[in-house]
PDB file of C-alpha atoms in Angstrom:
ATOM      1  CA  MET A 786      36.433 140.860 100.021  1.00  0.00           C
ATOM      2  CA  ASN A 787      37.798 143.919  99.656  1.00  0.00           C
ATOM      3  CA  VAL A 788      39.910 143.792 102.561  1.00  0.00           C
ATOM      4  CA  LEU A 789      40.816 140.314 101.717  1.00  0.00           C
ATOM      5  CA  ILE A 790      42.610 142.040  97.885  1.00  0.00           C
ATOM      6  CA  LEU A 791      44.361 144.415 100.122  1.00  0.00           C
ATOM      7  CA  LEU A 792      45.964 142.243 102.583  1.00  0.00           C
ATOM      8  CA  ALA A 793      46.910 140.066  99.086  1.00  0.00           C
ATOM      9  CA  LEU A 794      48.810 143.107  97.875  1.00  0.00           C
ATOM     10  CA  ILE A 795      50.403 144.221 100.142  1.00  0.00           C
ATOM     11  CA  LEU A 796      51.275 140.679 101.402  1.00  0.00           C
ATOM     12  CA  LEU A 797      52.835 141.350  97.546  1.00  0.00           C
ATOM     13  CA  VAL A 798      54.588 144.279  97.560  1.00  0.00           C
ATOM     14  CA  LEU A 799      56.271 143.156 100.644  1.00  0.00           C
ATOM     15  CA  MET A 800      57.252 139.896  99.449  1.00  0.00           C
ATOM     16  CA  VAL A 801      58.641 141.873  95.650  1.00  0.00           C
ATOM     17  CA  TRP A 802      59.663 144.967  97.253  1.00  0.00           C
ATOM     18  CA  ILE A 803      62.031 142.644  99.889  1.00  0.00           C
ATOM     19  CA  GLY A 804      62.699 138.882  98.620  1.00  0.00           C
ATOM     20  CA  GLY A 805      62.244 140.205  94.049  1.00  0.00           C
ATOM     21  CA  LYS A 806      62.040 137.607  91.559  1.00  0.00           C
ATOM     22  CA  GLN A 807      62.318 134.890  93.918  1.00  0.00           C
ATOM     23  CA  GLY A 808      59.482 136.994  96.394  1.00  0.00           C
ATOM     24  CA  LEU A 809      57.570 136.918  93.912  1.00  0.00           C
ATOM     25  CA  ARG A 810      57.825 133.180  93.200  1.00  0.00           C
ATOM     26  CA  SER A 811      57.499 132.905  97.045  1.00  0.00           C
ATOM     27  CA  PHE A 812      53.606 134.499  96.456  1.00  0.00           C
ATOM     28  CA  LEU A 813      53.014 132.646  93.106  1.00  0.00           C
ATOM     29  CA  SER A 814      53.528 130.123  95.180  1.00  0.00           C
ATOM     30  CA  LEU A 815      51.129 130.174  97.946  1.00  0.00           C
ATOM     31  CA  PHE A 816      48.168 129.526  95.562  1.00  0.00           C
ATOM     32  CA  MET A 817      50.135 126.833  93.643  1.00  0.00           C
ATOM     33  CA  ASN A 818      50.128 124.947  96.987  1.00  0.00           C
ATOM     34  CA  PHE A 819      46.555 125.746  98.207  1.00  0.00           C
ATOM     35  CA  GLY A 820      45.463 124.387  95.152  1.00  0.00           C
ATOM     36  CA  VAL A 821      47.275 121.447  95.702  1.00  0.00           C
ATOM     37  CA  PHE A 822      45.733 121.273  98.736  1.00  0.00           C
ATOM     38  CA  PHE A 823      41.704 121.844  97.875  1.00  0.00           C
ATOM     39  CA  PHE A 824      42.416 119.620  94.946  1.00  0.00           C
ATOM     40  CA  THR A 825      43.818 116.129  97.338  1.00  0.00           C
ATOM     41  CA  LEU A 826      41.147 117.682  99.765  1.00  0.00           C
ATOM     42  CA  ALA A 827      38.637 117.223  97.265  1.00  0.00           C
ATOM     43  CA  LEU A 828      40.012 113.068  96.184  1.00  0.00           C
ATOM     44  CA  MET A 829      39.628 111.968  99.964  1.00  0.00           C
ATOM     45  CA  LEU A 830      35.842 112.551  99.491  1.00  0.00           C
ATOM     46  CA  ASN A 831      36.243 110.349  97.407  1.00  0.00           C
ATOM     47  CA  PRO A 832      35.551 106.352  99.163  1.00  0.00           C
ATOM     48  CA  ASP A 833      37.792 104.855  96.962  1.00  0.00           C
ATOM     49  CA  PHE A 834      40.951 107.135  97.498  1.00  0.00           C
ATOM     50  CA  ASP A 835      43.418 106.807 100.243  1.00  0.00           C
ATOM     51  CA  PRO A 836      43.436 109.731 102.116  1.00  0.00           C
ATOM     52  CA  ILE A 837      47.307 108.886 103.369  1.00  0.00           C
ATOM     53  CA  ILE A 838      48.687 108.117  99.200  1.00  0.00           C
ATOM     54  CA  LEU A 839      47.238 110.705  98.440  1.00  0.00           C
ATOM     55  CA  THR A 840      48.898 113.104 101.748  1.00  0.00           C
ATOM     56  CA  PHE A 841      51.988 111.749 100.378  1.00  0.00           C
ATOM     57  CA  ILE A 842      52.123 112.889  96.462  1.00  0.00           C
ATOM     58  CA  ALA A 843      50.571 116.044  97.621  1.00  0.00           C
ATOM     59  CA  SER A 844      53.386 115.719 100.521  1.00  0.00           C
ATOM     60  CA  ALA A 845      55.391 115.771  97.246  1.00  0.00           C
ATOM     61  CA  LEU A 846      54.295 117.978  95.394  1.00  0.00           C
ATOM     62  CA  ILE A 847      54.296 120.688  97.702  1.00  0.00           C
ATOM     63  CA  GLY A 848      57.439 120.305  98.108  1.00  0.00           C
ATOM     64  CA  CYS A 849      58.593 120.474  94.479  1.00  0.00           C
ATOM     65  CA  ILE A 850      57.261 124.016  94.525  1.00  0.00           C
ATOM     66  CA  SER A 851      57.689 124.678  97.733  1.00  0.00           C
ATOM     67  CA  LEU A 852      62.226 123.640  97.030  1.00  0.00           C
ATOM     68  CA  PHE A 853      62.257 124.238  92.988  1.00  0.00           C
ATOM     69  CA  PHE A 854      59.431 126.632  92.258  1.00  0.00           C
ATOM     70  CA  ILE A 855      60.477 129.110  94.808  1.00  0.00           C
ATOM     71  CA  ASN A 856      65.115 128.004  94.948  1.00  0.00           C
ATOM     72  CA  GLU A 857      65.556 126.540  91.052  1.00  0.00           C
ATOM     73  CA  VAL A 858      66.843 123.561  91.413  1.00  0.00           C
ATOM     74  CA  ASN A 859      70.798 123.038  93.427  1.00  0.00           C
ATOM     75  CA  ARG A 860      72.312 120.801  95.613  1.00  0.00           C
ATOM     76  CA  THR A 861      70.675 123.205  98.661  1.00  0.00           C
ATOM     77  CA  THR A 862      67.139 122.553  96.763  1.00  0.00           C
ATOM     78  CA  VAL A 863      67.572 118.490  96.321  1.00  0.00           C
ATOM     79  CA  ILE A 864      68.437 117.568  99.282  1.00  0.00           C
ATOM     80  CA  ALA A 865      65.840 119.105 101.913  1.00  0.00           C
ATOM     81  CA  PHE A 866      63.769 117.668  99.144  1.00  0.00           C
ATOM     82  CA  ILE A 867      65.384 114.254  99.542  1.00  0.00           C
ATOM     83  CA  SER A 868      65.209 114.531 103.561  1.00  0.00           C
ATOM     84  CA  THR A 869      61.786 115.765 104.042  1.00  0.00           C
ATOM     85  CA  MET A 870      60.408 112.954 101.816  1.00  0.00           C
ATOM     86  CA  ILE A 871      61.878 110.700 104.073  1.00  0.00           C
ATOM     87  CA  THR A 872      60.954 112.000 107.283  1.00  0.00           C
ATOM     88  CA  ILE A 873      56.934 112.739 105.738  1.00  0.00           C
ATOM     89  CA  SER A 874      57.772 108.414 105.239  1.00  0.00           C
ATOM     90  CA  LEU A 875      59.728 107.800 108.361  1.00  0.00           C
ATOM     91  CA  LEU A 876      56.337 110.266 110.077  1.00  0.00           C
ATOM     92  CA  LEU A 877      53.120 108.354 108.160  1.00  0.00           C
ATOM     93  CA  VAL A 878      53.367 104.678 109.805  1.00  0.00           C
ATOM     94  CA  PHE A 879      54.532 106.983 113.003  1.00  0.00           C
ATOM     95  CA  ILE A 880      51.268 108.951 113.249  1.00  0.00           C
ATOM     96  CA  VAL A 881      49.398 105.279 111.793  1.00  0.00           C
ATOM     97  CA  PHE A 882      50.551 103.359 114.243  1.00  0.00           C
ATOM     98  CA  VAL A 883      50.000 105.973 116.879  1.00  0.00           C
ATOM     99  CA  SER A 884      46.080 106.597 115.657  1.00  0.00           C
ATOM    100  CA  ASN A 885      46.147 103.064 115.450  1.00  0.00           C
ATOM    101  CA  THR A 886      46.395 103.122 119.877  1.00  0.00           C
ATOM    102  CA  LEU A 887      45.335 105.935 120.487  1.00  0.00           C
ATOM    103  CA  MET A 888      41.799 105.568 118.807  1.00  0.00           C
ATOM    104  CA  ILE A 889      40.613 108.874 119.176  1.00  0.00           C
ATOM    105  CA  GLN A 890      39.828 109.492 115.564  1.00  0.00           C
ATOM    106  CA  GLY A 891      36.726 111.244 115.170  1.00  0.00           C
ATOM    107  CA  PHE A 892      34.655 114.372 116.806  1.00  0.00           C
ATOM    108  CA  GLY A 893      34.077 114.761 120.241  1.00  0.00           C
ATOM    109  CA  GLU A 894      31.182 115.753 122.393  1.00  0.00           C
ATOM    110  CA  GLU A 895      31.989 119.569 122.577  1.00  0.00           C
ATOM    111  CA  GLU A 896      31.322 119.368 118.655  1.00  0.00           C
ATOM    112  CA  THR A 897      28.085 116.778 118.414  1.00  0.00           C
ATOM    113  CA  GLU A 898      26.115 120.174 118.928  1.00  0.00           C
ATOM    114  CA  ALA A 899      27.299 121.549 115.382  1.00  0.00           C
ATOM    115  CA  ILE A 900      27.456 117.630 113.350  1.00  0.00           C
ATOM    116  CA  SER A 901      23.778 116.735 114.882  1.00  0.00           C
ATOM    117  CA  GLY A 902      21.728 117.479 111.808  1.00  0.00           C
ATOM    118  CA  TYR A 903      24.169 115.996 109.409  1.00  0.00           C
ATOM    119  CA  SER A 904      24.825 112.791 108.451  1.00  0.00           C
ATOM    120  CA  LEU A 905      27.490 110.912 109.927  1.00  0.00           C
ATOM    121  CA  TYR A 906      27.860 107.606 107.219  1.00  0.00           C
ATOM    122  CA  ILE A 907      30.133 108.963 104.364  1.00  0.00           C
ATOM    123  CA  GLY A 908      31.946 106.863 104.287  1.00  0.00           C
ATOM    124  CA  ILE A 909      35.392 107.866 104.631  1.00  0.00           C
ATOM    125  CA  ASP A 910      38.139 106.035 107.362  1.00  0.00           C
ATOM    126  CA  PHE A 911      38.672 109.114 110.461  1.00  0.00           C
ATOM    127  CA  MET A 912      41.708 108.033 111.326  1.00  0.00           C
ATOM    128  CA  LYS A 913      43.382 108.422 108.018  1.00  0.00           C
ATOM    129  CA  ILE A 914      42.083 112.067 107.704  1.00  0.00           C
ATOM    130  CA  GLY A 915      43.903 112.051 110.949  1.00  0.00           C
ATOM    131  CA  VAL A 916      46.926 111.200 109.596  1.00  0.00           C
ATOM    132  CA  SER A 917      45.975 113.775 106.404  1.00  0.00           C
ATOM    133  CA  VAL A 918      45.604 116.466 108.857  1.00  0.00           C
ATOM    134  CA  ILE A 919      48.930 116.380 111.102  1.00  0.00           C
ATOM    135  CA  ILE A 920      51.114 115.417 107.925  1.00  0.00           C
ATOM    136  CA  MET A 921      50.033 118.901 106.237  1.00  0.00           C
ATOM    137  CA  SER A 922      50.208 120.642 109.510  1.00  0.00           C
ATOM    138  CA  THR A 923      53.767 120.032 109.875  1.00  0.00           C
ATOM    139  CA  ILE A 924      55.324 119.758 105.908  1.00  0.00           C
ATOM    140  CA  GLY A 925      55.708 123.625 105.902  1.00  0.00           C
ATOM    141  CA  ALA A 926      57.918 123.029 109.231  1.00  0.00           C
ATOM    142  CA  ILE A 927      59.766 120.509 108.053  1.00  0.00           C
ATOM    143  CA  MET A 928      60.724 121.771 105.171  1.00  0.00           C
ATOM    144  CA  ASP A 929      61.336 124.827 106.639  1.00  0.00           C
ATOM    145  CA  VAL A 930      64.248 123.358 109.024  1.00  0.00           C
ATOM    146  CA  ALA A 931      65.821 120.723 106.349  1.00  0.00           C
ATOM    147  CA  ILE A 932      67.124 123.313 103.890  1.00  0.00           C
ATOM    148  CA  SER A 933      68.260 125.694 106.588  1.00  0.00           C
ATOM    149  CA  ILE A 934      70.077 122.416 107.846  1.00  0.00           C
ATOM    150  CA  ALA A 935      70.963 122.015 103.793  1.00  0.00           C
ATOM    151  CA  ALA A 936      72.157 125.429 103.116  1.00  0.00           C
ATOM    152  CA  SER A 937      73.765 125.829 106.183  1.00  0.00           C
ATOM    153  CA  MET A 938      75.873 122.850 105.758  1.00  0.00           C
ATOM    154  CA  GLN A 939      76.651 124.114 102.501  1.00  0.00           C
ATOM    155  CA  GLU A 940      78.171 127.398 102.960  1.00  0.00           C
ATOM    156  CA  MET A 941      79.750 125.665 105.801  1.00  0.00           C
ATOM    157  CA  ARG A 942      82.156 122.193 103.023  1.00  0.00           C
ATOM    158  CA  LYS A 943      82.512 125.700 101.107  1.00  0.00           C
ATOM    159  CA  GLN A 944      84.044 128.306 103.770  1.00  0.00           C
ATOM    160  CA  TYR A 945      86.095 124.955 105.381  1.00  0.00           C
ATOM    161  CA  PRO A 946      87.261 122.883 102.411  1.00  0.00           C
ATOM    162  CA  LEU A 947      89.462 120.222 104.158  1.00  0.00           C
ATOM    163  CA  ILE A 948      86.644 119.737 107.067  1.00  0.00           C
ATOM    164  CA  LYS A 949      85.582 115.798 106.781  1.00  0.00           C
ATOM    165  CA  LYS A 950      82.564 114.574 107.315  1.00  0.00           C
ATOM    166  CA  THR A 951      82.271 113.463 110.888  1.00  0.00           C
ATOM    167  CA  GLU A 952      82.216 117.220 111.606  1.00  0.00           C
ATOM    168  CA  LEU A 953      80.093 118.005 108.835  1.00  0.00           C
ATOM    169  CA  TYR A 954      77.378 115.416 110.117  1.00  0.00           C
ATOM    170  CA  HIS A 955      78.191 116.983 114.191  1.00  0.00           C
ATOM    171  CA  SER A 956      78.553 120.480 112.858  1.00  0.00           C
ATOM    172  CA  GLY A 957      74.569 119.854 110.805  1.00  0.00           C
ATOM    173  CA  ILE A 958      73.155 118.776 114.591  1.00  0.00           C
ATOM    174  CA  ASP A 959      74.231 120.985 115.956  1.00  0.00           C
ATOM    175  CA  ILE A 960      72.663 123.885 114.083  1.00  0.00           C
ATOM    176  CA  GLY A 961      69.601 121.555 113.857  1.00  0.00           C
ATOM    177  CA  ARG A 962      69.807 121.896 117.891  1.00  0.00           C
ATOM    178  CA  ASP A 963      68.657 125.497 117.802  1.00  0.00           C
ATOM    179  CA  LEU A 964      65.932 125.856 115.385  1.00  0.00           C
ATOM    180  CA  LEU A 965      64.535 122.479 117.124  1.00  0.00           C
ATOM    181  CA  SER A 966      63.162 124.543 120.276  1.00  0.00           C
ATOM    182  CA  THR A 967      61.773 127.579 117.755  1.00  0.00           C
ATOM    183  CA  ASP A 968      60.452 125.387 115.586  1.00  0.00           C
ATOM    184  CA  THR A 969      59.052 123.226 117.896  1.00  0.00           C
ATOM    185  CA  ASN A 970      57.289 126.175 120.094  1.00  0.00           C
ATOM    186  CA  THR A 971      55.961 127.698 116.454  1.00  0.00           C
ATOM    187  CA  LEU A 972      53.979 124.649 115.978  1.00  0.00           C
ATOM    188  CA  PHE A 973      52.786 124.295 119.649  1.00  0.00           C
ATOM    189  CA  PHE A 974      51.178 128.192 119.784  1.00  0.00           C
ATOM    190  CA  ALA A 975      50.285 128.149 116.818  1.00  0.00           C
ATOM    191  CA  PHE A 976      48.379 125.143 117.153  1.00  0.00           C
ATOM    192  CA  PHE A 977      46.486 125.936 120.271  1.00  0.00           C
ATOM    193  CA  GLY A 978      46.828 129.704 119.317  1.00  0.00           C
ATOM    194  CA  GLY A 979      43.564 127.945 117.055  1.00  0.00           C
ATOM    195  CA  TYR A 980      41.445 126.775 120.010  1.00  0.00           C
ATOM    196  CA  LEU A 981      42.033 129.276 122.638  1.00  0.00           C
ATOM    197  CA  ALA A 982      38.460 130.120 122.122  1.00  0.00           C
ATOM    198  CA  LEU A 983      38.145 126.110 122.855  1.00  0.00           C
ATOM    199  CA  LEU A 984      40.630 126.900 125.843  1.00  0.00           C
ATOM    200  CA  ILE A 985      37.793 129.071 127.043  1.00  0.00           C
ATOM    201  CA  TRP A 986      35.013 127.108 126.570  1.00  0.00           C
ATOM    202  CA  PHE A 987      36.447 124.457 128.948  1.00  0.00           C
ATOM    203  CA  LYS A 988      36.895 127.242 131.729  1.00  0.00           C
ATOM    204  CA  ASP A 989      33.525 128.105 131.241  1.00  0.00           C
ATOM    205  CA  LEU A 990      31.861 125.292 131.582  1.00  0.00           C
ATOM    206  CA  SER A 991      33.991 124.136 135.116  1.00  0.00           C
ATOM    207  CA  TYR A 992      35.607 121.412 133.056  1.00  0.00           C
ATOM    208  CA  SER A 993      38.773 120.016 136.187  1.00  0.00           C
ATOM    209  CA  VAL A 994      42.311 119.447 134.526  1.00  0.00           C
ATOM    210  CA  GLY A 995      41.576 115.968 133.837  1.00  0.00           C
ATOM    211  CA  GLU A 996      38.557 116.687 132.448  1.00  0.00           C
ATOM    212  CA  ILE A 997      40.263 118.679 129.524  1.00  0.00           C
ATOM    213  CA  VAL A 998      43.623 115.989 129.846  1.00  0.00           C
ATOM    214  CA  ASN A 999      41.099 112.914 129.231  1.00  0.00           C
ATOM    215  CA  SER A1000      38.754 114.533 125.436  1.00  0.00           C
ATOM    216  CA  LYS A1001      38.563 113.701 122.323  1.00  0.00           C
ATOM    217  CA  ILE A1002      39.725 116.724 121.533  1.00  0.00           C
ATOM    218  CA  PHE A1003      42.174 117.986 123.481  1.00  0.00           C
ATOM    219  CA  SER A1004      43.985 114.544 123.509  1.00  0.00           C
ATOM    220  CA  SER A1005      43.588 114.967 119.280  1.00  0.00           C
ATOM    221  CA  GLU A1006      45.514 118.547 119.935  1.00  0.00           C
ATOM    222  CA  MET A1007      48.419 117.435 121.912  1.00  0.00           C
ATOM    223  CA  MET A1008      49.019 114.415 119.933  1.00  0.00           C
ATOM    224  CA  LEU A1009      48.890 116.397 116.438  1.00  0.00           C
ATOM    225  CA  ILE A1010      51.803 119.153 117.866  1.00  0.00           C
ATOM    226  CA  PHE A1011      53.945 116.086 119.468  1.00  0.00           C
ATOM    227  CA  CYS A1012      53.839 113.919 115.877  1.00  0.00           C
ATOM    228  CA  ALA A1013      54.998 117.268 115.173  1.00  0.00           C
ATOM    229  CA  GLY A1014      57.428 117.584 116.676  1.00  0.00           C
ATOM    230  CA  THR A1015      58.801 113.999 116.099  1.00  0.00           C
ATOM    231  CA  GLY A1016      59.223 114.840 112.509  1.00  0.00           C
ATOM    232  CA  ILE A1017      61.220 118.642 113.145  1.00  0.00           C
ATOM    233  CA  ALA A1018      63.285 116.331 115.443  1.00  0.00           C
ATOM    234  CA  VAL A1019      64.047 113.284 112.843  1.00  0.00           C
ATOM    235  CA  VAL A1020      64.440 115.634 109.776  1.00  0.00           C
ATOM    236  CA  ILE A1021      67.566 117.052 111.879  1.00  0.00           C
ATOM    237  CA  PRO A1022      70.151 113.439 111.671  1.00  0.00           C
ATOM    238  CA  ILE A1023      68.476 112.437 108.776  1.00  0.00           C
ATOM    239  CA  THR A1024      69.334 115.613 106.538  1.00  0.00           C
ATOM    240  CA  SER A1025      72.796 116.147 107.957  1.00  0.00           C
ATOM    241  CA  TRP A1026      73.285 112.573 107.705  1.00  0.00           C
ATOM    242  CA  ILE A1027      72.607 112.879 103.823  1.00  0.00           C
ATOM    243  CA  SER A1028      73.930 116.805 103.471  1.00  0.00           C
ATOM    244  CA  ALA A1029      77.333 115.349 104.809  1.00  0.00           C
ATOM    245  CA  ASN A1030      77.155 112.373 102.602  1.00  0.00           C
ATOM    246  CA  TYR A1031      76.269 114.473  99.458  1.00  0.00           C
ATOM    247  CA  LEU A1032      78.654 117.192  99.680  1.00  0.00           C
ATOM    248  CA  LEU A1033      81.532 115.334 100.274  1.00  0.00           C
ATOM    249  CA  LYS A1034      81.468 112.558  97.486  1.00  0.00           C
ATOM    250  CA  GLU A1035      80.443 115.464  94.529  1.00  0.00           C
ATOM    251  CA  ASP A1036      83.874 117.467  95.855  1.00  0.00           C
ATOM    252  CA  VAL A1037      84.719 114.165  95.171  1.00  0.00           C
ATOM    253  CA  ASN A1038      83.973 113.219  92.142  1.00  0.00           C
TER     254      ASN A1038
END
């Protein structure tokens, strides 16, 4: 525990030193988002609540904290928040469809021994829980892309006041393309880094490539990565279109 406190203090000092008041708000937002996540998780244990609806509400709260609390309410954060929520809504529908088609929710045979002593009759839809996991795992990356594009397009609008709407839109797309590969690879290595021990276990058990690919736990992880990458790709044109229309319309008014 002392080590965790020390690490937290080091992070706090660095964030305040580099980011000032905004760095302090960023540090506080970590605990606020954790509180939202923990409270949402507690509500999901109640069968009377729909995990997908709870996830959408939690995503909105996390977006407000991460965008408005840290960067305050301005044109950039408003555009990023709207773009993020539209993308989350579309992604929820897409993930529900994919999950129902693949039917890979629940636990794999590799996890059977770990859960053998527990009751599986808990009254919770594991498909919806899987959807919630994917959304919670990708909302940070989606917001990061959205605010990066919105901020860049706003600055471009200031530097080139005579720029046309189509030109501003295509500039946002070009910016998003540069972010797409890096953010997708970041998600890929983050997710597989957490399952590195499982991959080593597959090797020790002499799993063939076919057995690895067809295992439920590997397939669910790959679905998570692909859906997350889809969300990052979708938010790029959405943010670019909203930014181009919002910035030019506001200047005209």
